[in-house]
Coordinates of C-alpha atoms in Angstrom, one line a residue:
M1 CA 48.3 32.7 -30.9
R2 CA 46.6 33.9 -27.6
G3 CA 42.9 34.1 -29.2
V4 CA 44.0 30.3 -30.3
R5 CA 44.5 29.3 -27.1
R6 CA 41.8 30.8 -25.1
V7 CA 39.4 29.0 -27.6
A8 CA 41.2 26.3 -27.2
L9 CA 40.6 26.7 -23.4
G10 CA 36.8 27.2 -24.0
M11 CA 36.1 24.1 -26.3
A12 CA 38.6 21.8 -23.1
F13 CA 36.4 23.7 -20.4
S14 CA 33.2 23.0 -22.6
F15 CA 34.0 19.3 -23.5
F16 CA 34.9 19.3 -19.3
V17 CA 31.1 20.3 -18.3
L18 CA 29.3 18.1 -20.9
S19 CA 31.3 15.5 -19.2
L20 CA 30.5 15.8 -15.9
G21 CA 26.6 16.1 -16.8
L22 CA 26.8 12.7 -18.6
V23 CA 28.4 11.4 -15.7
Y24 CA 25.7 12.9 -13.7
W25 CA 23.0 11.6 -15.5
Q26 CA 24.7 8.3 -16.9
V27 CA 25.6 7.4 -13.9
V28 CA 24.6 8.9 -10.6
Q29 CA 20.7 9.5 -12.1
S30 CA 20.8 6.1 -13.6
D31 CA 18.4 4.0 -12.0
T32 CA 16.0 7.4 -11.3
L33 CA 15.7 7.2 -15.4
L34 CA 15.9 4.1 -16.4
N35 CA 12.6 3.6 -13.6
N36 CA 11.1 6.5 -15.2
S37 CA 7.9 5.1 -17.3
A38 CA 9.0 7.5 -19.9
N39 CA 12.1 6.5 -20.3
R40 CA 11.8 3.4 -22.6
R41 CA 15.2 2.3 -22.7
L42 CA 14.9 -0.6 -21.3
I43 CA 11.7 -1.5 -23.1
L44 CA 13.7 -1.0 -26.4
L45 CA 16.2 -3.3 -24.7
E46 CA 13.9 -6.3 -25.0
S47 CA 15.0 -7.0 -28.6
R48 CA 18.3 -8.4 -27.3
V49 CA 17.6 -9.1 -23.2
T50 CA 15.1 -11.4 -21.9
R51 CA 13.0 -10.3 -19.2
G52 CA 13.4 -11.8 -16.1
G53 CA 10.1 -13.7 -14.4
I54 CA 8.0 -12.6 -11.6
F55 CA 7.3 -14.9 -9.7
D56 CA 5.0 -15.4 -5.9
R57 CA 6.8 -16.5 -2.7
N58 CA 6.0 -19.9 -3.5
G59 CA 7.5 -20.3 -7.1
E60 CA 4.3 -19.7 -8.8
I61 CA 4.6 -18.2 -12.2
I62 CA 3.4 -14.6 -12.2
A63 CA 4.7 -13.0 -15.4
Q64 CA 7.5 -14.7 -17.5
T65 CA 9.0 -14.0 -21.7
Q66 CA 8.2 -16.7 -23.3
T67 CA 9.3 -17.3 -27.3
I68 CA 5.9 -18.7 -29.5
N69 CA 6.4 -18.7 -33.1
G70 CA 9.9 -17.0 -33.0
K71 CA 8.4 -14.1 -30.6
K72 CA 9.3 -13.2 -27.4
V73 CA 5.8 -12.8 -25.6
R74 CA 5.6 -11.5 -22.1
V75 CA 2.8 -14.4 -20.6
Y76 CA 0.2 -13.7 -17.6
P77 CA -0.9 -16.7 -16.4
N78 CA -3.3 -15.7 -14.0
G79 CA -4.9 -12.4 -16.1
E80 CA -6.1 -9.8 -14.0
M81 CA -5.4 -11.6 -10.7
Y82 CA -2.4 -9.0 -9.9
E83 CA -3.9 -6.1 -12.0
P84 CA -3.3 -2.9 -11.4
T85 CA 0.0 -3.8 -8.9
L86 CA 2.1 -5.8 -11.1
G87 CA 1.4 -3.4 -14.8
Y88 CA 2.6 -4.0 -17.8
S89 CA 5.6 -3.5 -20.2
T90 CA 5.4 -3.2 -23.8
V91 CA 7.3 -1.1 -26.6
R92 CA 3.7 1.2 -27.4
L93 CA 2.4 1.8 -23.7
G94 CA 5.6 2.2 -22.0
A95 CA 5.7 0.4 -17.9
A96 CA 3.8 0.3 -15.1
G97 CA 3.5 -1.6 -12.3
L98 CA 6.1 -3.3 -11.0
E99 CA 6.8 -4.4 -14.3
G100 CA 7.9 -1.0 -14.9
S101 CA 9.7 -0.3 -11.0
L102 CA 11.3 -3.5 -11.1
A103 CA 12.1 -3.2 -14.9
N104 CA 16.0 -2.6 -13.9
W105 CA 16.0 -5.9 -12.3
L106 CA 14.1 -7.5 -14.7
M107 CA 16.6 -6.5 -17.6
G108 CA 19.5 -7.7 -15.3
V109 CA 20.9 -3.7 -15.4
K110 CA 20.6 -3.3 -11.7
N111 CA 24.0 -5.2 -10.0
A112 CA 24.7 -7.1 -13.0
T113 CA 27.2 -9.7 -12.7
A114 CA 30.1 -9.9 -15.0
T115 CA 28.4 -12.0 -17.5
Q116 CA 25.5 -9.4 -18.3
T117 CA 27.9 -6.9 -17.8
I118 CA 30.2 -7.6 -20.8
Q119 CA 26.4 -9.5 -22.9
Q120 CA 25.5 -5.3 -22.1
L121 CA 29.0 -4.2 -23.7
F122 CA 28.6 -5.6 -26.7
S123 CA 25.0 -5.5 -27.3
L124 CA 24.7 -9.3 -26.4
P125 CA 21.2 -11.4 -25.9
R126 CA 21.1 -12.2 -22.4
Q127 CA 18.8 -13.1 -19.4
G128 CA 17.7 -10.4 -17.4
D129 CA 17.3 -11.6 -13.2
D130 CA 14.4 -13.5 -11.7
V131 CA 12.1 -11.2 -9.2
V132 CA 10.6 -13.6 -6.3
L133 CA 7.8 -11.4 -4.6
T134 CA 6.2 -11.5 -1.0
L135 CA 2.3 -12.4 -2.4
D136 CA 1.2 -15.7 -2.0
S137 CA -0.6 -16.2 -4.8
H138 CA -3.3 -18.3 -2.5
L139 CA -4.4 -15.3 -0.4
Q140 CA -4.4 -13.1 -3.6
S141 CA -6.8 -15.4 -5.3
V142 CA -9.2 -16.1 -2.0
A143 CA -8.9 -12.0 -2.0
Y144 CA -9.5 -11.4 -5.7
N145 CA -12.5 -13.8 -6.1
A146 CA -13.9 -11.8 -2.4
L147 CA -13.8 -8.7 -4.0
K148 CA -14.5 -9.3 -7.9
G149 CA -17.9 -7.3 -8.9
K150 CA -17.1 -4.8 -6.6
M151 CA -14.9 -1.6 -6.6
G152 CA -12.5 -1.9 -3.6
A153 CA -9.4 -2.9 -2.5
A154 CA -7.6 -5.8 0.0
V155 CA -3.9 -5.6 1.4
A156 CA -2.7 -8.0 3.8
I157 CA 0.9 -8.1 6.0
D158 CA 3.0 -10.3 7.7
P159 CA 3.0 -7.8 10.5
K160 CA 6.2 -9.0 12.2
T161 CA 8.3 -8.8 8.6
G162 CA 6.2 -6.4 6.9
E163 CA 6.0 -8.9 4.2
V164 CA 2.9 -7.8 1.7
L165 CA 0.9 -10.9 1.4
A166 CA -1.7 -10.1 -0.8
L167 CA -2.5 -7.3 -2.8
V168 CA -6.0 -6.7 -4.4
S169 CA -7.3 -4.2 -6.4
Q170 CA -10.8 -4.2 -8.3
P171 CA -12.0 -3.5 -10.6
G172 CA -8.6 -4.8 -12.8
Y173 CA -7.5 -5.7 -16.5
N174 CA -6.0 -8.4 -18.3
P175 CA -2.4 -7.7 -19.4
T176 CA -2.6 -10.6 -21.7
N177 CA -2.1 -9.0 -25.5
L178 CA -3.1 -4.9 -24.1
D179 CA -2.0 -3.4 -26.8
D180 CA -5.1 -5.2 -28.6
H181 CA -7.4 -4.1 -25.8
W182 CA -5.6 -0.8 -24.8
K183 CA -8.7 1.4 -26.0
D184 CA -11.2 -0.8 -24.2
I185 CA -10.1 -0.5 -21.0
I186 CA -9.8 3.3 -21.1
K187 CA -13.0 4.0 -21.9
Q188 CA -14.1 2.6 -18.6
T189 CA -13.8 6.2 -17.0
Q190 CA -16.2 5.2 -13.7
E191 CA -14.8 1.7 -13.4
K192 CA -10.8 2.8 -13.7
P193 CA -9.3 -0.4 -13.9
L194 CA -5.5 1.4 -14.1
D195 CA -5.9 3.1 -10.8
N196 CA -4.6 1.0 -7.9
R197 CA -7.4 1.5 -5.3
A198 CA -4.9 -0.1 -2.9
F199 CA -3.1 3.1 -3.4
S200 CA -5.4 6.0 -3.5
L201 CA -7.0 7.6 -0.6
Y202 CA -10.6 7.4 1.1
P203 CA -11.6 8.9 4.3
P204 CA -11.2 6.0 6.8
G205 CA -14.6 6.5 8.7
S206 CA -14.2 4.8 12.1
T207 CA -11.1 2.9 11.1
M208 CA -9.5 6.4 12.0
K209 CA -10.6 5.5 15.7
V210 CA -7.6 3.1 16.0
V211 CA -4.9 6.3 15.7
T212 CA -7.6 8.4 17.7
S213 CA -7.1 6.1 20.7
A214 CA -3.4 6.7 20.9
S215 CA -4.2 10.7 21.9
L216 CA -6.8 9.3 24.4
F217 CA -3.9 7.5 25.8
R218 CA -1.1 10.0 26.4
S219 CA -3.5 13.2 27.6
G220 CA -4.1 11.4 30.5
I221 CA -8.1 10.5 29.8
N222 CA -9.2 7.9 32.0
T223 CA -10.2 5.6 29.3
T224 CA -12.0 3.4 32.6
N225 CA -14.8 6.1 33.2
L226 CA -18.0 5.7 31.8
Y227 CA -19.6 8.1 29.1
D228 CA -23.4 8.5 28.1
C229 CA -24.1 7.9 24.7
K230 CA -27.1 10.1 23.7
G231 CA -27.1 9.0 20.0
S232 CA -25.4 12.5 19.3
T233 CA -23.7 15.3 21.1
V234 CA -22.9 19.2 19.5
I235 CA -19.1 20.3 19.7
N236 CA -18.7 23.9 18.8
G237 CA -22.1 24.2 17.4
Q238 CA -21.0 21.0 15.1
V239 CA -23.5 18.2 15.3
I240 CA -21.8 14.8 15.9
P241 CA -24.5 12.1 15.2
E242 CA -24.1 8.8 15.7
Q243 CA -24.9 5.8 12.7
N244 CA -28.7 5.7 12.0
Q245 CA -28.5 8.0 15.4
E246 CA -28.3 5.2 17.8
A247 CA -28.0 6.0 21.5
H248 CA -24.8 3.5 22.8
G249 CA -25.5 4.4 26.3
W250 CA -22.9 4.0 29.0
V251 CA -19.5 3.2 27.5
N252 CA -15.7 2.9 28.6
Y253 CA -13.3 3.2 25.9
N254 CA -13.4 -0.6 25.2
M255 CA -16.8 -0.5 24.3
A256 CA -16.9 3.0 22.9
L257 CA -14.3 1.5 19.9
A258 CA -16.6 -1.9 19.9
D259 CA -19.8 -0.1 19.5
S260 CA -18.0 2.7 17.2
C261 CA -18.9 5.7 18.9
N262 CA -18.8 8.5 17.3
T263 CA -19.4 11.1 20.2
Y264 CA -17.3 9.1 22.9
F265 CA -13.6 9.4 20.2
A266 CA -14.9 13.2 18.9
T267 CA -15.5 14.5 22.6
F268 CA -12.5 13.4 24.4
G269 CA -10.9 14.2 21.0
V270 CA -11.1 17.4 21.4
Q271 CA -9.9 16.8 24.9
A272 CA -7.0 15.8 24.6
G273 CA -6.1 18.4 22.2
D274 CA -4.8 19.2 18.7
K275 CA -1.4 18.8 19.4
S276 CA -2.1 15.1 21.1
F277 CA -4.2 13.8 17.9
L278 CA -1.5 15.8 15.0
S279 CA 1.9 13.8 17.0
A280 CA -0.6 10.9 17.3
V281 CA -1.0 10.8 13.3
K282 CA 2.5 11.6 12.3
G283 CA 3.4 9.1 14.4
F284 CA 1.4 6.5 12.1
G285 CA 3.3 7.6 9.1
F286 CA 0.8 10.8 7.9
G287 CA 2.2 13.2 5.9
Q288 CA 5.2 11.1 5.2
K289 CA 6.3 9.4 2.3
I290 CA 5.9 5.0 2.9
P291 CA 9.2 3.6 1.8
F292 CA 8.0 0.5 -1.0
E293 CA 8.8 -0.6 -3.9
L294 CA 5.5 1.1 -5.3
N295 CA 4.4 4.8 -5.2
V296 CA 2.2 4.9 -2.4
P297 CA 0.5 8.9 -2.3
V298 CA 0.9 10.6 1.0
S299 CA -2.1 10.0 3.8
Q300 CA -3.3 13.3 4.9
I301 CA -5.3 14.6 7.7
T302 CA -6.5 18.2 5.8
N303 CA -6.3 19.0 2.3
S304 CA -2.7 19.1 1.9
P305 CA 0.1 16.1 2.2
K306 CA 1.6 18.0 4.7
V307 CA -0.2 17.3 8.5
P308 CA -0.6 20.5 9.7
E309 CA 0.4 22.3 13.5
T310 CA -3.0 23.2 14.9
L311 CA -6.8 21.6 13.7
S312 CA -9.8 23.9 14.4
T313 CA -12.0 22.8 16.9
N314 CA -14.6 21.2 14.6
L315 CA -12.2 19.5 12.2
L316 CA -10.4 17.9 15.0
A317 CA -13.5 16.4 16.5
A318 CA -14.2 15.1 12.5
S319 CA -11.4 13.8 12.3
C320 CA -11.4 11.8 15.5
F321 CA -13.8 9.7 13.9
G322 CA -12.1 9.8 10.4
Q323 CA -14.6 12.5 8.7
G324 CA -13.7 15.9 8.0
E325 CA -10.8 16.2 5.7
V326 CA -8.8 13.1 6.3
L327 CA -7.9 10.5 3.6
V328 CA -6.1 7.5 3.8
S329 CA -5.2 4.3 1.4
P330 CA -6.5 0.8 2.2
F331 CA -2.5 0.1 2.2
Q332 CA -2.1 2.2 5.0
M333 CA -4.6 1.3 7.0
A334 CA -2.9 -2.5 6.8
L335 CA 0.0 -0.8 8.0
I336 CA -1.8 1.1 10.6
T337 CA -3.4 -2.3 12.2
A338 CA -0.2 -4.0 11.7
G339 CA 1.4 -2.0 13.7
I340 CA -0.7 -2.6 16.3
A341 CA -1.0 -5.9 16.4
N342 CA 3.1 -6.2 16.6
H343 CA 3.2 -4.4 19.5
G344 CA 3.7 -0.7 18.1
V345 CA 6.1 -0.8 15.9
I346 CA 5.4 -0.6 12.2
M347 CA 7.3 -2.8 9.8
T348 CA 9.1 -1.2 6.5
P349 CA 6.8 -2.7 3.9
H350 CA 8.0 -4.6 1.1
I351 CA 6.8 -7.0 -1.7
V352 CA 10.5 -8.1 -3.0
E353 CA 11.2 -11.1 -1.4
R354 CA 14.8 -12.1 -3.2
V355 CA 16.2 -11.0 -6.8
L356 CA 18.0 -14.1 -8.6
D357 CA 20.3 -13.7 -11.4
P358 CA 20.6 -16.0 -14.2
S359 CA 22.5 -19.0 -12.5
Q360 CA 19.3 -18.4 -9.9
S361 CA 22.2 -17.1 -7.4
V362 CA 20.9 -14.6 -5.1
Q363 CA 21.5 -11.1 -6.2
Y364 CA 19.2 -9.4 -3.3
E365 CA 17.2 -10.3 -0.4
Q366 CA 14.7 -8.3 1.9
E367 CA 15.5 -8.2 5.4
P368 CA 12.9 -7.4 7.8
Q369 CA 13.4 -3.1 8.9
P370 CA 11.6 -0.6 11.8
W371 CA 9.7 1.8 9.7
L372 CA 8.0 3.5 12.5
T373 CA 7.3 2.9 16.4
A374 CA 3.5 4.5 16.6
L375 CA 2.5 2.9 20.3
S376 CA 4.3 1.9 23.1
K377 CA 3.3 -1.7 23.8
D378 CA 1.0 -0.9 26.2
E379 CA -1.3 1.3 24.4
A380 CA -0.9 -1.5 21.4
D381 CA -1.9 -3.5 24.0
K382 CA -4.8 -1.2 24.9
I383 CA -6.4 -1.2 21.8
T384 CA -5.5 -4.7 20.5
S385 CA -8.3 -5.5 23.7
A386 CA -10.9 -3.0 22.3
M387 CA -10.5 -4.8 18.6
V388 CA -11.2 -7.5 20.5
T389 CA -14.3 -7.1 21.8
A390 CA -15.2 -5.3 18.5
V391 CA -15.4 -8.9 17.2
T392 CA -16.8 -10.7 20.5
D393 CA -19.3 -7.8 21.4
G394 CA -19.4 -5.2 19.1
T395 CA -19.9 -3.9 15.6
A396 CA -16.9 -6.2 13.9
S397 CA -18.5 -9.7 14.9
P398 CA -19.0 -10.2 11.8
G399 CA -15.2 -11.2 10.8
A400 CA -15.0 -13.5 13.9
L401 CA -13.3 -17.0 13.1
P402 CA -14.1 -20.0 15.1
D403 CA -11.4 -21.6 17.8
V404 CA -9.2 -18.1 16.6
Q405 CA -9.0 -14.9 18.4
V406 CA -9.2 -11.9 16.0
A407 CA -9.0 -8.2 16.2
A408 CA -10.5 -6.2 14.3
K409 CA -12.3 -2.4 13.5
T410 CA -15.3 -1.5 11.1
G411 CA -16.2 1.4 9.0
S412 CA -18.5 3.2 7.4
A413 CA -17.1 6.2 5.8
E414 CA -19.3 8.9 4.1
P415 CA -17.6 10.0 0.9
G416 CA -19.9 13.5 0.6
G417 CA -23.0 14.0 -1.3
N418 CA -25.8 11.2 -1.2
E419 CA -23.5 8.3 -2.0
P420 CA -23.4 5.3 -0.2
T421 CA -21.0 5.0 2.4
H422 CA -17.5 3.4 2.0
A423 CA -17.0 0.0 3.6
W424 CA -14.0 -0.4 5.7
Y425 CA -12.7 -3.6 8.3
I426 CA -9.2 -3.7 9.8
A427 CA -8.4 -6.7 11.7
F428 CA -5.5 -8.7 12.9
A429 CA -5.0 -12.7 13.7
P430 CA -4.6 -14.7 16.3
A431 CA -5.0 -11.7 18.7
E432 CA -2.3 -13.1 20.8
A433 CA -0.4 -14.1 18.6
P434 CA -0.5 -12.1 15.2
R435 CA 0.2 -13.7 12.3
I436 CA -1.4 -11.6 9.7
A437 CA -2.9 -8.1 9.5
V438 CA -5.8 -7.2 7.0
A439 CA -7.4 -4.3 5.4
V440 CA -10.3 -4.4 3.3
F441 CA -12.0 -1.6 1.4
V442 CA -15.0 -1.6 -0.8
E443 CA -16.3 1.3 -2.2
H444 CA -20.1 2.4 -1.9
G445 CA -20.1 -0.9 -0.1
G446 CA -22.5 0.6 3.3
T447 CA -21.2 -1.3 6.2
G448 CA -17.6 -2.4 7.5
G449 CA -19.3 -5.6 8.7
G450 CA -21.6 -6.5 5.8
A451 CA -19.4 -5.7 2.7
A452 CA -15.5 -5.9 4.3
A453 CA -15.5 -8.1 6.9
P454 CA -16.4 -11.3 5.1
I455 CA -14.0 -10.7 2.4
A456 CA -11.5 -10.3 5.8
R457 CA -12.3 -12.9 7.0
Q458 CA -11.7 -15.3 3.9
I459 CA -8.4 -13.6 3.5
I460 CA -7.5 -14.5 7.1
E461 CA -9.2 -18.1 7.4
E462 CA -6.6 -19.4 4.3
A463 CA -3.5 -17.5 5.8
L464 CA -3.7 -18.9 9.1
A465 CA -4.8 -22.7 7.7
R466 CA -2.0 -22.2 5.2
K467 CA 0.8 -21.3 8.3

């Protein structure tokens, strides 16, 4: 009798543990599992759930499910213009991009209405939620067409709200009938159309000087003093060259940023010290996970995601002008630019504006939230002044617009080996009351002013015209 009781208690305890496990995975971890691209449950649900539509901020269709010849078909009217950011969802390939990360909304699972819950409980046909993005199809189109034929990325952000207005990576792919041409896409090992270059990590080159600026200000260095740039300098046995060995002559901080003087920033960055530099980069989000609807790799100062406690003199000198081991994504450079434009405050970036249930009632709406305070207003104003000088009298002049003051910085980053430099251009406008911040990256494009600035100029011009 006692043995039977023990067996019964053992079975009851096992059932209790099993129940706890089911509750944990089906309730506590449900969103995590649903967002996992390896989980095909949501995709298989599409036999009875009509996936919601994805729209831009103006209501233009980006993705929508239609019934064609009695079969549900995911339609992408803009082809590759939003890829790989938009991603895909097929039974065979799973889900990726926004189609994957927003699947719980699109399938009506997250915060389901009472009607959706009953339909789900009884396995009835139902409609998912519609997702309205912050993207502007007009800006997306301008950036996409300007980058077409190149490898690179363009990101545009509203600095006051953190809304992502355009997010382009090239080359992309056409998501229509993806199963049929998947093999051709994955064969493109050099172009890598599945890689989102807006989120990939690259050396930032001289665009890093806007971050280093904060270190100089905080160390007490008098940035109005003149420095004699002779085309190169030696720091701790390491030769720091200017691009093409160009000697800039006597420059203060403003002209050093405008002329993109490597030796100025290396010399005074080392003088400011590694503690000041590392504190500044942390303030701009290096070593931190960016809160965003899509996964963005962590930008780093060394060959480790974590910001180090110290830097050697040589590595500090190189890092101050964006070389060494510094790696940053175009997306993060857009956030850094937006932070300068927003008086030092980097807003939490977001690409989802709102979610609508099948009756078009608002289920979710994003509110602007600060993420980091990278600079004081005074520091942001000083960097802005120097970026304006870069446009009016420096390397960033190819991004100038008539009747609008643009603030910008160029970058030409050495990727190593004999490869051509990567081209960068970061900018915001109008400088006195910013409405858009942009980062443009062209892989092996040469100079920032030559390859990236014209693209940024087109995006800014379109954005200000539409506003």
